[in-house]
Short mmCIF file of C-alpha atoms and ligand atoms in Angstrom, two decimals:
data_model
loop_
_atom_site.label_atom_id
_atom_site.label_comp_id
_atom_site.label_asym_id
_atom_site.label_seq_id
_atom_site.Cartn_x
_atom_site.Cartn_y
_atom_site.Cartn_z
CA MET A 333 212.34 85.85 80.39
CA MET A 334 213.76 84.20 77.25
CA ASN A 335 211.68 81.00 77.23
CA ALA A 336 210.38 79.80 73.88
CA THR A 337 207.01 81.31 73.13
CA GLN A 338 204.08 79.28 71.92
CA THR A 339 202.51 80.84 68.83
CA ILE A 340 198.95 79.72 68.22
CA ILE A 341 197.18 80.37 64.93
CA CYS A 342 193.70 80.07 66.35
CA SER A 343 190.88 77.96 64.97
CA ASN A 344 188.69 78.51 68.08
CA PHE A 345 189.97 81.75 69.55
CA LEU A 346 187.96 81.97 72.78
CA ALA A 347 188.59 78.35 73.74
CA GLU A 348 192.32 78.70 73.06
CA LEU A 349 192.53 81.97 74.98
CA GLY A 350 190.55 80.48 77.87
CA GLU A 351 193.03 77.65 78.16
CA ILE A 352 196.10 79.92 78.15
CA ILE A 353 194.77 82.20 80.90
CA ALA A 354 193.24 79.44 83.01
CA ASP A 355 195.87 79.88 85.79
CA PHE A 356 195.02 83.55 86.37
CA PRO A 357 192.04 84.83 88.40
CA SER A 358 190.31 87.51 86.34
CA GLN A 359 191.07 90.27 88.93
CA ASN A 360 194.72 89.60 88.25
CA ILE A 361 194.45 90.06 84.48
CA TYR A 362 195.18 93.44 82.87
CA ILE A 363 194.30 94.10 79.24
CA LEU A 364 196.15 96.74 77.21
CA THR A 365 194.56 97.99 73.98
CA ASP A 366 194.87 101.00 71.74
CA THR A 367 191.79 102.93 70.67
CA HIS A 368 191.22 100.80 67.55
CA SER A 369 191.81 97.37 69.05
CA ARG A 370 189.51 98.40 71.91
CA GLU A 371 186.78 99.23 69.43
CA TYR A 372 187.22 96.32 66.99
CA CYS A 373 188.72 93.47 68.99
CA LEU A 374 187.99 93.85 72.71
CA PRO A 375 184.27 92.97 72.40
CA LYS A 376 185.27 89.48 71.21
CA LEU A 377 187.51 88.94 74.26
CA MET A 378 184.84 90.12 76.65
CA GLU A 379 182.62 87.23 75.53
CA LEU A 380 184.88 85.13 77.73
CA SER A 381 183.47 85.01 81.27
CA GLN A 382 187.00 84.35 82.62
CA LEU A 383 187.77 87.99 81.79
CA SER A 384 184.75 89.56 83.46
CA GLY A 385 186.69 90.99 86.43
CA SER A 386 189.80 92.01 84.45
CA HIS A 387 191.18 95.56 84.24
CA LEU A 388 191.33 97.52 81.02
CA ILE A 389 193.72 100.27 79.97
CA THR A 390 193.79 101.95 76.56
CA ILE A 391 196.49 104.06 74.92
CA PRO A 392 195.93 106.22 71.83
CA SER A 393 196.66 104.40 68.56
CA GLY A 394 199.68 105.29 66.42
CA ASP A 395 203.44 104.80 66.52
CA GLU A 396 203.93 108.30 67.93
CA HIS A 397 202.36 106.99 71.16
CA LYS A 398 204.85 104.13 71.48
CA ASN A 399 206.78 106.26 73.94
CA ILE A 400 207.80 106.65 77.56
CA HIS A 401 204.66 108.65 78.39
CA SER A 402 202.42 105.75 77.42
CA VAL A 403 204.70 103.37 79.31
CA MET A 404 204.35 105.51 82.44
CA GLN A 405 200.60 105.63 81.99
CA VAL A 406 200.44 101.81 81.94
CA TRP A 407 202.93 101.39 84.83
CA GLU A 408 200.81 103.80 86.91
CA PHE A 409 197.63 101.98 86.01
CA LEU A 410 199.13 98.62 87.02
CA SER A 411 200.41 100.03 90.31
CA SER A 412 197.23 101.79 91.28
CA ASN A 413 195.13 98.75 90.36
CA LYS A 414 197.28 96.51 92.57
CA ALA A 415 198.98 94.44 89.90
CA ASN A 416 201.58 92.12 91.43
CA ARG A 417 204.24 89.71 90.27
CA ASN A 418 201.58 87.07 89.60
CA SER A 419 199.56 89.32 87.30
CA LEU A 420 199.13 88.76 83.58
CA LEU A 421 199.19 91.55 81.01
CA ILE A 422 197.28 90.80 77.80
CA ASN A 423 198.50 92.98 74.92
CA LEU A 424 195.63 93.20 72.46
CA GLY A 425 196.63 95.13 69.37
CA GLY A 426 199.17 95.63 66.62
CA GLY A 427 202.92 96.06 66.91
CA VAL A 428 202.64 99.27 68.90
CA VAL A 429 200.64 97.59 71.67
CA THR A 430 202.70 94.37 71.74
CA ASP A 431 206.05 96.23 71.66
CA LEU A 432 205.02 98.68 74.37
CA GLY A 433 203.05 96.20 76.46
CA GLY A 434 205.89 93.68 76.30
CA PHE A 435 208.31 96.35 77.54
CA VAL A 436 205.95 97.36 80.37
CA ALA A 437 205.57 93.70 81.40
CA ALA A 438 209.33 93.11 81.24
CA THR A 439 210.01 96.03 83.58
CA PHE A 440 207.04 96.19 85.98
CA LYS A 441 208.16 94.69 89.32
CA ARG A 442 211.16 93.27 87.41
CA GLY A 443 208.93 91.33 85.07
CA ILE A 444 205.41 89.93 84.93
CA GLU A 445 203.92 87.49 82.44
CA PHE A 446 202.33 88.75 79.26
CA LEU A 447 200.35 87.43 76.36
CA ASN A 448 200.30 88.96 72.88
CA ILE A 449 197.10 88.84 70.86
CA SER A 450 198.11 90.26 67.55
CA THR A 451 195.30 92.10 65.80
CA THR A 452 197.26 93.35 62.77
CA LEU A 453 198.87 91.28 60.04
CA LEU A 454 202.21 93.01 60.57
CA GLY A 455 202.04 92.29 64.27
CA ALA A 456 201.20 88.64 63.63
CA VAL A 457 203.92 88.02 61.09
CA ASP A 458 206.60 90.01 62.86
CA ALA A 459 206.17 92.23 65.92
CA ALA A 460 204.36 89.88 68.28
CA THR A 461 206.86 87.03 67.94
CA GLY A 462 210.61 86.99 68.49
CA ALA A 463 210.75 88.56 71.97
CA LYS A 464 211.87 92.06 71.00
CA THR A 465 209.99 94.70 72.99
CA GLY A 466 210.51 98.44 73.13
CA ILE A 467 209.56 102.03 72.57
CA ASN A 468 210.73 105.00 70.54
CA PHE A 469 212.86 107.60 72.35
CA LEU A 470 214.32 110.99 71.37
CA GLY A 471 212.96 110.55 67.86
CA LEU A 472 214.71 107.21 67.40
CA LYS A 473 212.73 104.08 66.60
CA ASN A 474 212.86 101.31 69.21
CA GLU A 475 215.75 103.04 70.99
CA ILE A 476 214.79 101.68 74.41
CA GLY A 477 213.71 98.10 74.94
CA SER A 478 214.50 94.62 76.08
CA PHE A 479 214.25 91.02 75.01
CA ALA A 480 211.30 89.40 76.76
CA SER A 481 209.24 86.39 75.76
CA ALA A 482 205.47 86.35 75.84
CA ARG A 483 203.76 83.41 77.57
CA ALA A 484 202.07 82.87 74.20
CA VAL A 485 201.17 84.68 71.00
CA LEU A 486 197.62 84.22 69.77
CA ILE A 487 196.65 85.02 66.20
CA ASP A 488 193.09 84.97 64.93
CA VAL A 489 192.89 86.07 61.29
CA ASP A 490 189.28 87.16 61.86
CA PHE A 491 190.66 90.22 63.65
CA PHE A 492 192.27 91.31 60.36
CA ARG A 493 188.87 91.78 58.68
CA THR A 494 188.59 95.32 60.07
CA LEU A 495 192.10 96.36 58.98
CA ASP A 496 192.30 98.89 56.16
CA ILE A 497 194.04 97.95 52.89
CA PRO A 498 197.34 99.78 53.65
CA ASN A 499 197.70 97.90 56.95
CA ILE A 500 197.06 94.56 55.22
CA ARG A 501 199.71 95.43 52.63
CA SER A 502 202.11 96.60 55.31
CA GLY A 503 201.92 93.17 56.98
CA TYR A 504 202.18 91.34 53.66
CA ALA A 505 205.51 93.11 53.08
CA GLU A 506 207.08 91.22 55.99
CA MET A 507 205.63 87.98 54.63
CA LEU A 508 207.37 88.71 51.33
CA LYS A 509 210.63 89.30 53.17
CA HIS A 510 210.40 85.99 55.04
CA ALA A 511 209.62 84.17 51.79
CA LEU A 512 212.61 85.73 49.99
CA ILE A 513 214.90 84.57 52.80
CA GLU A 514 213.40 81.08 52.93
CA SER A 515 213.21 79.46 49.48
CA PRO A 516 211.98 79.76 45.88
CA GLN A 517 208.91 77.68 46.89
CA ALA A 518 207.96 79.97 49.79
CA TRP A 519 208.41 82.95 47.45
CA GLU A 520 206.08 81.47 44.78
CA ASP A 521 203.46 80.53 47.41
CA THR A 522 203.47 84.05 48.83
CA LEU A 523 203.33 85.70 45.42
CA SER A 524 200.32 83.61 44.45
CA PHE A 525 198.23 85.11 47.28
CA ASP A 526 195.60 87.45 45.84
CA LEU A 527 195.91 90.76 47.70
CA ASP A 528 192.95 92.23 45.81
CA ARG A 529 190.49 89.57 47.01
CA ILE A 530 191.64 88.35 50.39
CA ASP A 531 190.78 84.78 51.26
CA PHE A 532 191.14 84.69 55.05
CA ASP A 533 191.27 80.90 55.23
CA ARG A 534 194.14 80.81 52.76
CA LEU A 535 195.79 83.62 54.72
CA ARG A 536 195.61 81.52 57.89
CA GLY A 537 197.54 78.69 56.19
CA LEU A 538 200.07 80.96 54.54
CA LEU A 539 200.62 82.85 57.78
CA ALA A 540 201.24 79.66 59.73
CA SER A 541 204.11 78.62 57.45
CA ASN A 542 205.41 82.18 57.16
CA ILE A 543 205.60 82.70 60.93
CA ARG A 544 207.50 79.42 61.29
CA ILE A 545 210.24 80.90 59.08
CA LYS A 546 210.87 83.67 61.60
CA GLU A 547 210.47 81.34 64.57
CA ARG A 548 213.03 78.87 63.25
CA ILE A 549 215.56 81.66 62.73
CA VAL A 550 214.94 83.29 66.13
CA ALA A 551 215.16 79.93 67.92
CA GLN A 552 218.68 79.43 66.55
CA ASP A 553 219.87 82.97 67.27
CA PRO A 554 217.61 84.72 69.79
CA LYS A 555 220.00 87.65 70.50
CA GLU A 556 220.82 88.46 66.85
CA GLN A 557 224.45 87.46 66.81
CA GLY A 558 224.41 86.00 63.32
CA LEU A 559 221.55 84.14 61.62
CA ARG A 560 218.83 86.46 62.97
CA LYS A 561 220.40 89.27 60.97
CA THR A 562 218.92 87.61 57.88
CA LEU A 563 215.58 89.05 59.04
CA ASN A 564 217.03 92.53 58.48
CA LEU A 565 216.74 92.11 54.71
CA GLY A 566 215.19 95.29 53.33
CA HIS A 567 215.48 97.04 56.68
CA THR A 568 218.70 99.05 56.32
CA PHE A 569 217.20 101.19 53.58
CA GLY A 570 213.70 100.57 54.98
CA HIS A 571 214.42 102.04 58.42
CA ALA A 572 216.10 105.06 56.80
CA PHE A 573 212.99 105.69 54.64
CA GLU A 574 210.80 105.29 57.70
CA SER A 575 212.87 107.66 59.86
CA LEU A 576 213.07 110.27 57.08
CA SER A 577 209.31 110.08 56.62
CA TYR A 578 208.83 110.92 60.29
CA THR A 579 211.21 113.89 60.01
CA LEU A 580 209.31 115.12 56.95
CA LYS A 581 206.04 114.62 58.85
CA GLU A 582 204.78 112.29 56.11
CA PRO A 583 204.90 109.02 58.05
CA LEU A 584 205.20 105.80 56.07
CA LEU A 585 203.74 102.53 57.29
CA HIS A 586 206.55 100.18 58.29
CA GLY A 587 205.77 97.57 55.62
CA TYR A 588 205.77 100.16 52.82
CA ALA A 589 209.21 101.38 53.90
CA VAL A 590 210.36 97.74 53.99
CA VAL A 591 209.08 97.02 50.46
CA TRP A 592 211.01 99.99 49.06
CA GLY A 593 213.97 98.95 51.19
CA LEU A 594 213.72 95.50 49.60
CA VAL A 595 213.75 97.02 46.11
CA CYS A 596 217.02 98.80 46.96
CA GLU A 597 218.59 95.83 48.71
CA LEU A 598 217.65 93.36 45.97
CA TYR A 599 219.22 95.77 43.50
CA LEU A 600 222.34 95.88 45.70
CA SER A 601 222.21 92.07 45.87
CA HIS A 602 222.13 92.01 42.08
CA LEU A 603 225.12 94.37 41.88
CA LYS A 604 227.26 92.61 44.43
CA LEU A 605 226.10 88.99 44.61
CA ALA A 606 224.54 88.41 41.17
CA PHE A 607 221.00 88.08 42.55
CA PRO A 608 218.97 87.22 39.40
CA GLN A 609 217.76 90.17 37.33
CA LYS A 610 214.48 88.36 36.63
CA GLU A 611 213.51 88.20 40.31
CA LEU A 612 214.58 91.80 40.87
CA THR A 613 212.33 92.93 38.02
CA ARG A 614 209.46 90.85 39.38
CA PHE A 615 209.83 92.31 42.85
CA ALA A 616 210.05 95.90 41.54
CA ALA A 617 206.84 95.33 39.52
CA LEU A 618 205.04 94.00 42.58
CA ALA A 619 206.22 96.95 44.67
CA ARG A 620 204.91 99.36 42.04
CA GLU A 621 201.55 97.60 41.72
CA TYR A 622 200.68 97.22 45.40
CA TYR A 623 202.71 99.88 47.16
CA GLY A 624 202.85 102.63 44.51
CA GLY A 625 205.96 104.46 43.32
CA PHE A 626 208.42 105.87 45.82
CA ARG A 627 210.93 108.45 44.64
CA PRO A 628 213.29 109.70 47.32
CA GLU A 629 214.44 113.17 46.26
CA CYS A 630 218.15 113.65 45.50
CA GLN A 631 218.29 116.35 48.17
CA HIS A 632 217.50 113.61 50.74
CA TYR A 633 220.22 111.15 49.66
CA GLU A 634 222.75 112.50 52.20
CA ALA A 635 220.16 112.42 54.99
CA LEU A 636 219.30 108.80 54.12
CA LEU A 637 222.98 107.86 54.12
CA GLU A 638 223.40 109.54 57.50
CA LEU A 639 220.42 107.63 58.91
CA MET A 640 221.85 104.34 57.61
CA THR A 641 225.25 105.17 59.13
CA HIS A 642 223.62 105.53 62.56
CA ASP A 643 221.44 102.45 62.28
CA LYS A 644 221.76 100.33 65.41
CA LYS A 645 222.32 97.22 63.26
CA ASN A 646 225.85 98.46 62.44
CA ASP A 647 228.69 96.98 64.48
CA SER A 648 231.30 99.42 63.19
CA GLU A 649 231.54 102.51 61.01
CA GLN A 650 230.34 100.48 58.03
CA ILE A 651 226.68 100.25 57.11
CA ASN A 652 225.54 96.67 57.60
CA PHE A 653 223.28 95.00 55.05
CA THR A 654 221.71 91.59 54.68
CA LEU A 655 221.61 90.70 50.99
CA LEU A 656 220.54 87.72 48.89
CA ALA A 657 222.75 85.68 46.54
CA ALA A 658 219.58 83.99 45.27
CA LEU A 659 216.06 83.25 46.55
CA GLY A 660 216.52 81.50 49.91
CA GLU A 661 220.24 82.33 50.10
CA PRO A 662 220.76 85.27 52.44
CA ARG A 663 224.21 86.71 53.19
CA VAL A 664 224.65 88.75 56.39
CA ASN A 665 227.24 91.42 57.24
CA GLN A 666 227.49 92.86 53.74
CA SER A 667 228.63 96.43 53.11
CA ALA A 668 228.30 98.97 50.31
CA THR A 669 230.03 102.14 49.22
CA ARG A 670 228.35 105.53 49.17
CA GLU A 671 228.23 105.34 45.35
CA GLU A 672 226.54 101.93 45.42
CA ILE A 673 223.99 103.16 47.96
CA PHE A 674 223.15 106.18 45.80
CA GLU A 675 222.88 103.90 42.76
CA CYS A 676 220.25 101.84 44.62
CA LEU A 677 218.28 105.02 45.34
CA ASP A 678 218.54 105.96 41.64
CA PHE A 679 217.19 102.53 40.72
CA LEU A 680 214.25 103.05 43.08
CA ARG A 681 213.52 106.45 41.51
CA GLU A 682 213.79 105.26 37.93
CA GLY A 683 213.16 101.53 37.95
CA CYS A 684 210.17 101.52 40.22
N1 NAD C 1766 209.21 93.73 68.04
C1 NAD C 1766 209.47 93.46 66.77
O1 NAD C 1766 210.21 92.52 66.45
C2 NAD C 1766 208.84 94.30 65.72
C3 NAD C 1766 208.88 93.89 64.38
C4 NAD C 1766 208.22 94.65 63.42
C5 NAD C 1766 207.57 95.83 63.78
N2 NAD C 1766 207.57 96.21 65.09
C6 NAD C 1766 206.87 97.43 65.51
O2 NAD C 1766 205.47 97.26 65.23
C7 NAD C 1766 204.89 98.53 65.00
C8 NAD C 1766 204.06 98.46 63.74
O3 NAD C 1766 203.05 97.48 63.92
P1 NAD C 1766 201.61 97.64 63.27
O4 NAD C 1766 201.74 97.85 61.82
O5 NAD C 1766 200.79 96.53 63.78
O6 NAD C 1766 201.16 99.07 63.85
P2 NAD C 1766 200.02 99.52 64.85
O7 NAD C 1766 200.06 98.74 66.10
O8 NAD C 1766 200.12 100.99 64.96
O9 NAD C 1766 198.67 99.13 64.06
C9 NAD C 1766 198.35 99.75 62.86
C10 NAD C 1766 196.95 100.42 62.94
O10 NAD C 1766 195.95 99.41 63.00
C11 NAD C 1766 195.08 99.66 64.11
N3 NAD C 1766 194.51 98.36 64.47
C12 NAD C 1766 195.04 97.39 65.23
N4 NAD C 1766 194.27 96.28 65.17
C13 NAD C 1766 193.22 96.58 64.36
C14 NAD C 1766 192.11 95.83 63.88
N5 NAD C 1766 191.95 94.54 64.17
N6 NAD C 1766 191.23 96.45 63.05
C15 NAD C 1766 191.43 97.75 62.67
N7 NAD C 1766 192.47 98.49 63.07
C16 NAD C 1766 193.36 97.90 63.91
C17 NAD C 1766 195.96 100.33 65.11
O11 NAD C 1766 195.21 101.03 66.07
C18 NAD C 1766 196.76 101.26 64.20
O12 NAD C 1766 195.98 102.38 63.88
C19 NAD C 1766 206.03 99.54 64.90
O13 NAD C 1766 206.09 100.25 66.10
C20 NAD C 1766 207.26 98.65 64.73
O14 NAD C 1766 208.42 99.26 65.26
C21 NAD C 1766 208.18 95.48 66.03
ZN1 ZN C 1767 210.11 95.01 59.78
#
């Protein structure tokens, strides 16, 4: 199930969707939504007569529902509605729906075809592409999952019009990360996007080039043996912030955790690889302006270190970081001492 996926940034959504699903009779199409994508996005799909006899299943929205119970609910629905190996599952939603739906499709009857229609910016720029599927388990993010490629990923920026501001910013965080990895030009282009007055046409263009950055990397290293690790920039600290926030019952949106993770990891890049001070200062100012301050308390430093030590990105006892020597110059498999890690957290508390 590791074929290359076609990602389509739609200009005529219904026509493009109609073409992709043309091989499937509507009784053999199953649509998975969460409560919000059902409300805001499903009506658009149902304008397509090809979907009139399709089956609909909805899970509650929220990352806490990306779990084995929801998976079982969808497996049961597929079984009792006579899905077979020739069925198509359409995942209509954000990262929760595409991660969970992709995992269901990869495992139901040893694998059926699926299509991701990403209705959040974060999903479009990250979760829906790259073939990683999965669910949370025993309190651990994405603990269970598989690599499985969607038949196609469809992105229509019009779906993002109903997203709230935090979810737009959460997605933009991953665009920033891709741009940092790519080049000074990509970084400038992304920074020039006006987050206060969103121009959806401009977003469509920016998104198209941004998604290609991830696609190019994934195509060269689908199973994350080397180059794909560059995409982990910001995520060693970021995942620890995210996990701690769940423990403290004050959940952070993924992109917010990534932005603060980027502040720490750019600071670490500055310490260890001479990443330019000017760009670090610029990034910290942007983080403050759009994502607010974030001040991990000293009493949580040990817990954050512990979370980083158990991150599944580590190959050994050492905590594994992706850092930047300069804009567009990522370095994988970097490490840091406990003192350096705490210094990054201090920088986040004081410098941001
Ligand atoms: N597979 C990967 O490579 C990968 C990469 C990054 C993130 N992820 C996963 O993605 C998830 C986060 O994705 P997300 O931010 O899209 O979260 P999400 O799917 O929970 O969506 C965020 C919120 O937006 C709502 N929503 C969805 N579409 C909407 C629309 N058009 N209008 C209004 N509201 C809408 C959702 O119901 C939810 O409340 C996490 O579980 C993360 O682990 C996976
Ligand atoms: Zn991410």
